[in-house]
XYZ file of C-alpha atoms in Angstrom:
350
model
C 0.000 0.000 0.000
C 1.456 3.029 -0.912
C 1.891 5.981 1.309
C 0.669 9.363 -0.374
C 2.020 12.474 2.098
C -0.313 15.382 2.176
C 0.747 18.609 0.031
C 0.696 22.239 -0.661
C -1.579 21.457 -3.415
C -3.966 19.292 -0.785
C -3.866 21.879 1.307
C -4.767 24.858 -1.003
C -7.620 22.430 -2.499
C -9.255 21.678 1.345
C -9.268 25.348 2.137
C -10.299 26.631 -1.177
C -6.801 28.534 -1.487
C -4.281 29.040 -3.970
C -1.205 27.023 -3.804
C 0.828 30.486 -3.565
C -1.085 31.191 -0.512
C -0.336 28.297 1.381
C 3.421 28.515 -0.180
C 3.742 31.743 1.708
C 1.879 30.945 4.600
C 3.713 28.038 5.309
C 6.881 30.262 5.123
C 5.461 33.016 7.210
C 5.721 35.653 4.828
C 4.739 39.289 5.749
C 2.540 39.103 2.773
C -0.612 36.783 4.276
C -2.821 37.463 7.272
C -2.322 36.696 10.732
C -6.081 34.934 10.780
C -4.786 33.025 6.884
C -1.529 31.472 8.571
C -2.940 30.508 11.509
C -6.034 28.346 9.540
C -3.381 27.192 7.368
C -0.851 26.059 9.845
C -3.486 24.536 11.497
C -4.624 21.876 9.176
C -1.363 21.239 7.808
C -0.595 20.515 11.557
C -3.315 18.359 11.871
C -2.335 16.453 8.797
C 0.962 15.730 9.567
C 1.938 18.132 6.621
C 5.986 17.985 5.974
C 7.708 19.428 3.443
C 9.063 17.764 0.218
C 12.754 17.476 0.530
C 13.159 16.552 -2.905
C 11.193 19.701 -3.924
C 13.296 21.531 -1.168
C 16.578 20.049 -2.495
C 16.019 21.654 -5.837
C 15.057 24.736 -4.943
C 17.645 25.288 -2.513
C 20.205 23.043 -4.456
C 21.232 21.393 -1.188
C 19.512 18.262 0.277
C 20.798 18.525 3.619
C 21.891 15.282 3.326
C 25.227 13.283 4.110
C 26.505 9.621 2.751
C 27.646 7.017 4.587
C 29.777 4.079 2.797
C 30.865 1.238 5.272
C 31.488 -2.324 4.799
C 28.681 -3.605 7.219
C 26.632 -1.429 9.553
C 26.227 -4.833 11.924
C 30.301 -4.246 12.423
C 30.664 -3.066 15.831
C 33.594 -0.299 14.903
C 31.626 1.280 11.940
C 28.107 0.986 13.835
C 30.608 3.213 16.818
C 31.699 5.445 13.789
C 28.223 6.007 12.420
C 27.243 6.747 15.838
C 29.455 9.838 16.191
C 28.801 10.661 12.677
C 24.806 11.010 13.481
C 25.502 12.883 17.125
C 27.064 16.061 14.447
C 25.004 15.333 11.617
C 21.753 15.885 13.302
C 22.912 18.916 15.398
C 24.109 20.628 12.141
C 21.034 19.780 10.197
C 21.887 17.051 8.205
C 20.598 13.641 7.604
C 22.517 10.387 6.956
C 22.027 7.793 4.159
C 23.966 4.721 4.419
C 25.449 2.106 2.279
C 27.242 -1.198 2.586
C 29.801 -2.266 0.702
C 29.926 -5.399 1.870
C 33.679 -5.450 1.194
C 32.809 -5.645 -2.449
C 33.803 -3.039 -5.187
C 31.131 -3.546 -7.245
C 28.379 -2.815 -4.277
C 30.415 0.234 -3.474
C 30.235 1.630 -6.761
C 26.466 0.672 -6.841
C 26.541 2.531 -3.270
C 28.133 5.721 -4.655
C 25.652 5.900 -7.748
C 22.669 5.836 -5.745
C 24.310 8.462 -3.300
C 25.145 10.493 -5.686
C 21.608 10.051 -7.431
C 19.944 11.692 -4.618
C 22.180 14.460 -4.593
C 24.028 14.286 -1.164
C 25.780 17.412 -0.019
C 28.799 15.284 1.100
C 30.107 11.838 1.081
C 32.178 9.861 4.371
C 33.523 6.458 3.134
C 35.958 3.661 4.282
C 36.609 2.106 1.624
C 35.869 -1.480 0.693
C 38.409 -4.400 1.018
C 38.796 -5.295 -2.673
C 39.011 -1.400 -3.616
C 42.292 -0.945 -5.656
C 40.863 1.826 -7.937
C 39.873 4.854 -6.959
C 39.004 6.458 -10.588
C 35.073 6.327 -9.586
C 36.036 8.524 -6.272
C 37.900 10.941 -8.124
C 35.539 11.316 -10.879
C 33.125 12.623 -7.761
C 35.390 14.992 -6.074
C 35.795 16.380 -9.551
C 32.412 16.969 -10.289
C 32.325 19.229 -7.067
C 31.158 16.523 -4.060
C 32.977 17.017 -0.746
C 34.212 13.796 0.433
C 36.268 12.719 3.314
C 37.559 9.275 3.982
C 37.728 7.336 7.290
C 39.393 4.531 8.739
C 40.456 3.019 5.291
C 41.249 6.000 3.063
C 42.936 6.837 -0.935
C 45.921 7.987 -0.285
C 46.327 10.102 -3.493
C 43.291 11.892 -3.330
C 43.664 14.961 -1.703
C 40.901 15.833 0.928
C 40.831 15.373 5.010
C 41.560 11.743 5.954
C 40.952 10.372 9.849
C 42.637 7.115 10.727
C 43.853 5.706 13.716
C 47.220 5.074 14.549
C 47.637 1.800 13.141
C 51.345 0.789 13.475
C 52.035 1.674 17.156
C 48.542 -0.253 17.758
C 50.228 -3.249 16.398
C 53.775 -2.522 17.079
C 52.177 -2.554 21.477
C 50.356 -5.788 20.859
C 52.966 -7.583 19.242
C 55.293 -6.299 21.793
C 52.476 -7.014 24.252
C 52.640 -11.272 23.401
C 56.844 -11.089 23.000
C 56.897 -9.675 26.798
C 54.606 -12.577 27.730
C 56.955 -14.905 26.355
C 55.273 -15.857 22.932
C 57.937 -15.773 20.027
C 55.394 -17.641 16.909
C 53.165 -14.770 16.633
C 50.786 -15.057 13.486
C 49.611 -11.910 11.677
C 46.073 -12.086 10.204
C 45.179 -9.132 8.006
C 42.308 -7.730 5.796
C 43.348 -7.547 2.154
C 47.095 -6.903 0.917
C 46.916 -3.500 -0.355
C 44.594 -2.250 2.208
C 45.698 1.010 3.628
C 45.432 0.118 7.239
C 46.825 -3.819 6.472
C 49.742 -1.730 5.657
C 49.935 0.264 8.614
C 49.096 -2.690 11.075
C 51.635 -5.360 9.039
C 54.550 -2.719 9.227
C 54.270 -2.083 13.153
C 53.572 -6.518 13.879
C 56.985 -6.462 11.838
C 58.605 -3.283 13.367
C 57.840 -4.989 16.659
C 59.556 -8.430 16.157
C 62.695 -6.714 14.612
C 63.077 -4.852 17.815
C 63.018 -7.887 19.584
C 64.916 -9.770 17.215
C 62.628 -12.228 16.147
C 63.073 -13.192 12.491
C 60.036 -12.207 10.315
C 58.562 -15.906 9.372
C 56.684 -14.850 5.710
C 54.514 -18.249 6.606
C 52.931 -16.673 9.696
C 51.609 -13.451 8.038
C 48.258 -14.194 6.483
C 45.681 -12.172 4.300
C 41.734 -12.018 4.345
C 40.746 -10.235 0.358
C 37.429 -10.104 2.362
C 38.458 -8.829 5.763
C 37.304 -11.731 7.364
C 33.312 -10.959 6.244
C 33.237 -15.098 5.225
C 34.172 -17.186 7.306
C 35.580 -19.867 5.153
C 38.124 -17.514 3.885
C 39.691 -17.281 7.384
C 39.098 -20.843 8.000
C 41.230 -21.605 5.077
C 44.079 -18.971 6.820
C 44.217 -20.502 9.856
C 43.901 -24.006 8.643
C 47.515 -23.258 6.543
C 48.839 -21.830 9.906
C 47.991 -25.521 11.584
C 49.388 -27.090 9.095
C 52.920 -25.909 9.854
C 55.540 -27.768 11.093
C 55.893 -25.159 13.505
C 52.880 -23.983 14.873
C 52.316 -20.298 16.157
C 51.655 -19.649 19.738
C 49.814 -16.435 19.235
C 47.544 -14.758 17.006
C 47.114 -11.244 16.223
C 43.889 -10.217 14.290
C 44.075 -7.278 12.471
C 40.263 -6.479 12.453
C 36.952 -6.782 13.886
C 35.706 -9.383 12.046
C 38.791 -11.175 11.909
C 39.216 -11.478 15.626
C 35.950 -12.482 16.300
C 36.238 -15.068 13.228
C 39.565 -16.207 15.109
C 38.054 -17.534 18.032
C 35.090 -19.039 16.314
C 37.711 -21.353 14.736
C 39.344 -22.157 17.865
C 36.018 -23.122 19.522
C 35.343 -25.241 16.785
C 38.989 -27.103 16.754
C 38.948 -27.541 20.291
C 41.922 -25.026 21.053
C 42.248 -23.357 24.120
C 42.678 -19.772 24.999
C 45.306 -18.700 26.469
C 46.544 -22.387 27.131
C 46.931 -23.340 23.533
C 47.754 -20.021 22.083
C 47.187 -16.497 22.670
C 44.889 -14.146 21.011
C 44.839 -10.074 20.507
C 43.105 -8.824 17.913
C 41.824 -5.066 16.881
C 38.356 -5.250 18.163
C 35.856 -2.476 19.753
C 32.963 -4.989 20.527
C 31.459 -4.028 23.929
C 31.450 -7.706 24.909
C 34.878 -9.171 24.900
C 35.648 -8.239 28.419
C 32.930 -10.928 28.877
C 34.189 -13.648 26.624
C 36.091 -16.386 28.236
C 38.729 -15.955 28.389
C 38.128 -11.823 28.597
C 39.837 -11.018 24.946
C 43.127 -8.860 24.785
C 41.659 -6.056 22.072
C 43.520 -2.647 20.769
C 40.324 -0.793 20.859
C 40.000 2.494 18.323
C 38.443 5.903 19.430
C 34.949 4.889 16.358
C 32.834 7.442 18.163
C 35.616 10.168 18.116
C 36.859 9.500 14.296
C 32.511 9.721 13.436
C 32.716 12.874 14.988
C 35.797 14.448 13.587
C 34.846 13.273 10.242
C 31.509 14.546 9.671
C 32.533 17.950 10.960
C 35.777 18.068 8.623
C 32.816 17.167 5.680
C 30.999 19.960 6.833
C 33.391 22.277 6.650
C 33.921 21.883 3.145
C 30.695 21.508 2.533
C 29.435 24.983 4.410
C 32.737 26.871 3.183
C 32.291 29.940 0.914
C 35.419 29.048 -1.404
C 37.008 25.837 -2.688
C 38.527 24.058 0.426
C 42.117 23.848 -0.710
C 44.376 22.516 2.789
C 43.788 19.346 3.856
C 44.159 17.517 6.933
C 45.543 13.623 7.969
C 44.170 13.774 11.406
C 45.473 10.317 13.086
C 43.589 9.250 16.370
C 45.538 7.226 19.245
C 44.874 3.133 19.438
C 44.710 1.760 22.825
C 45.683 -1.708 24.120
C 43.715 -2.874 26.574
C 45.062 -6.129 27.718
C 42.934 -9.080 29.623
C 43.191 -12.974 30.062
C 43.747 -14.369 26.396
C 47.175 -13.099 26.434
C 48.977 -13.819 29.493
C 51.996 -14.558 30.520
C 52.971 -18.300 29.609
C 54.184 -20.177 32.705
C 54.715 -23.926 33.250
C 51.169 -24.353 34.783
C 49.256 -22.512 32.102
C 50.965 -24.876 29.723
C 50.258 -27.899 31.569
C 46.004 -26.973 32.057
């Protein structure tokens, strides 16, 4: 059943008005009577009577709008970021529309036409996991639409970025399981040529260097889908098993990839901490109540929402062509619990 929201045309045809009339009324112009308005505001107020944002949009050439690209909304990092995003957004006057990728190019680029379709003042995106090319992001910012990226940004397009600091977040929990006495340390990542698998690869290595561990190639492993299917960890972590050495610690390098982590070692009866240690990048609200309580590097999501959406509207509210940009990189912390402990004789023997 469609839903048919009342108009200025309803309205001037109930009261026997023109549409100009209630037009002006609506906007309290000087022009109409006090007794006019008030009838008029009246039953548009009992009718629920909104206006048309479309019909606003092109008359202001502005929809007072804002989109949203993330790879999954149900992601508990980007559902933090969109959070912070909306707590601006609204206060400003803008509304959000959001897409998911998905980690997939092509629903990204689906994403971005329908954005763009309805005319969006400004676009925030972190980009998908199989995104190489950044042509179709370009081709926006060229035609005039403010974007800023978040999280997992283009490096050669020039516009404010927010990230998080992602090497010293991995160079303190790698340095984190070598203090506790674990020298196999595995290195799960999102996607190869992912900005932040960059980032989070170089401090894991940076960290075992200092420490003078040799870099084992074997132990550093790659999601294309940032962990999003299962199976494609699975077959990750099955290839670590398989070695003739074995790792003694995992580090995750994402949400999805953590939580994936210890669904696998539920499954294989492995035991955490006993078996292996696990840290992972994770800002789920529930692994303090895991068992064991999870060893995360947690990122500021609400604070990078914020930041972002008020860089967008910036450019997006500024009366000339937003030339300087700004990298603005927000502190990781490690907050460390029971899955990574110390290894001692007992533990091992459990």
């Amino acid at each position: 059943m469609r839903f048919d929201a009342i108009t200025i045309k309803d309205i001037a045809t109930a009261l026997g008005l023109s549409k100009s009339t209630v037009s002006r009324a609506l906007r309290d112009s000087h022009e109409i009577s006090p007794e006019t308005k008030k009838l008029i505001r009246a039953y548009a107020e009992e009718h629920n009577y909104r206006p048309n944002p479309i019909a606003l949009s092109l008359k202001e050439k502005r929809s007072r709008s804002i989109g949203i690209v993330v790879c999954e909304i149900a992601n508990s990092f980007f559902s933090q970021v969109i959070n912070g995003i909306e707590s601006i957004a609204y206060d400003r006057g803008y509304n959000v529309i959001i897409s998911q990728t998905h980690e997939s190019f092509e629903r990204e680029m689906i994403g971005l036409n329908y954005l763009s379709s309805r005319s969006v003042d400004g676009l925030l995106i972190s980009v998908s996991a199989e995104t190489k090319n950044f042509d179709h992001l370009k081709s926006l910012q060229n035609k005039g639409l403010p974007i800023v990226f978040f999280d997992r940004v283009a490096n050669d397009i020039k516009t404010h970025k927010v990230t998080v600091d992602n090497f010293t977040g991995s160079y303190n929990a790698t340095t984190h399981l070598i203090e506790n006495g674990f020298a196999r340390i595995a290195s799960i990542s999102l996607s190869q040529h992912s900005f932040i698998t960059q980032g989070r690869l170089n401090g894991y290595k940076k960290a075992l260097s200092d420490h003078h561990i040799p870099i084992d190639e074997d132990l550093i492993r790659y999601c294309a889908h940032g962990g999003l299917f299962y199976e494609e960890l699975e077959k990750e972590m099955n290839a670590l098993f398989m070695l003739k050495q074995r790792p003694d610690a995992i580090f995750a390098s994402s949400d999805k990839i953590t939580m994936g982590v210890l669904r696998y070692f539920k499954s294989n009866g492995i035991r955490v901490p006993n078996d292996i240690a696990v840290v992972g990048f994770s800002n789920s609200e529930t692994t303090d109540l895991l068992q064991p309580s999870l060893t995360v590097v947690k990122q500021p999501a609400f604070e990078m929402g914020k930041i972002a959406t008020e860089m967008l509207i910036n450019i997006m509210e500024a009366n000339r062509a937003v030339k300087v940009f700004e990298n603005r990189v927000l502190p990781a912390e490690l907050v460390v619990r029971d899955s990574s402990v110390k290894r001692t004789v007992e533990l091992l023997n459990n």
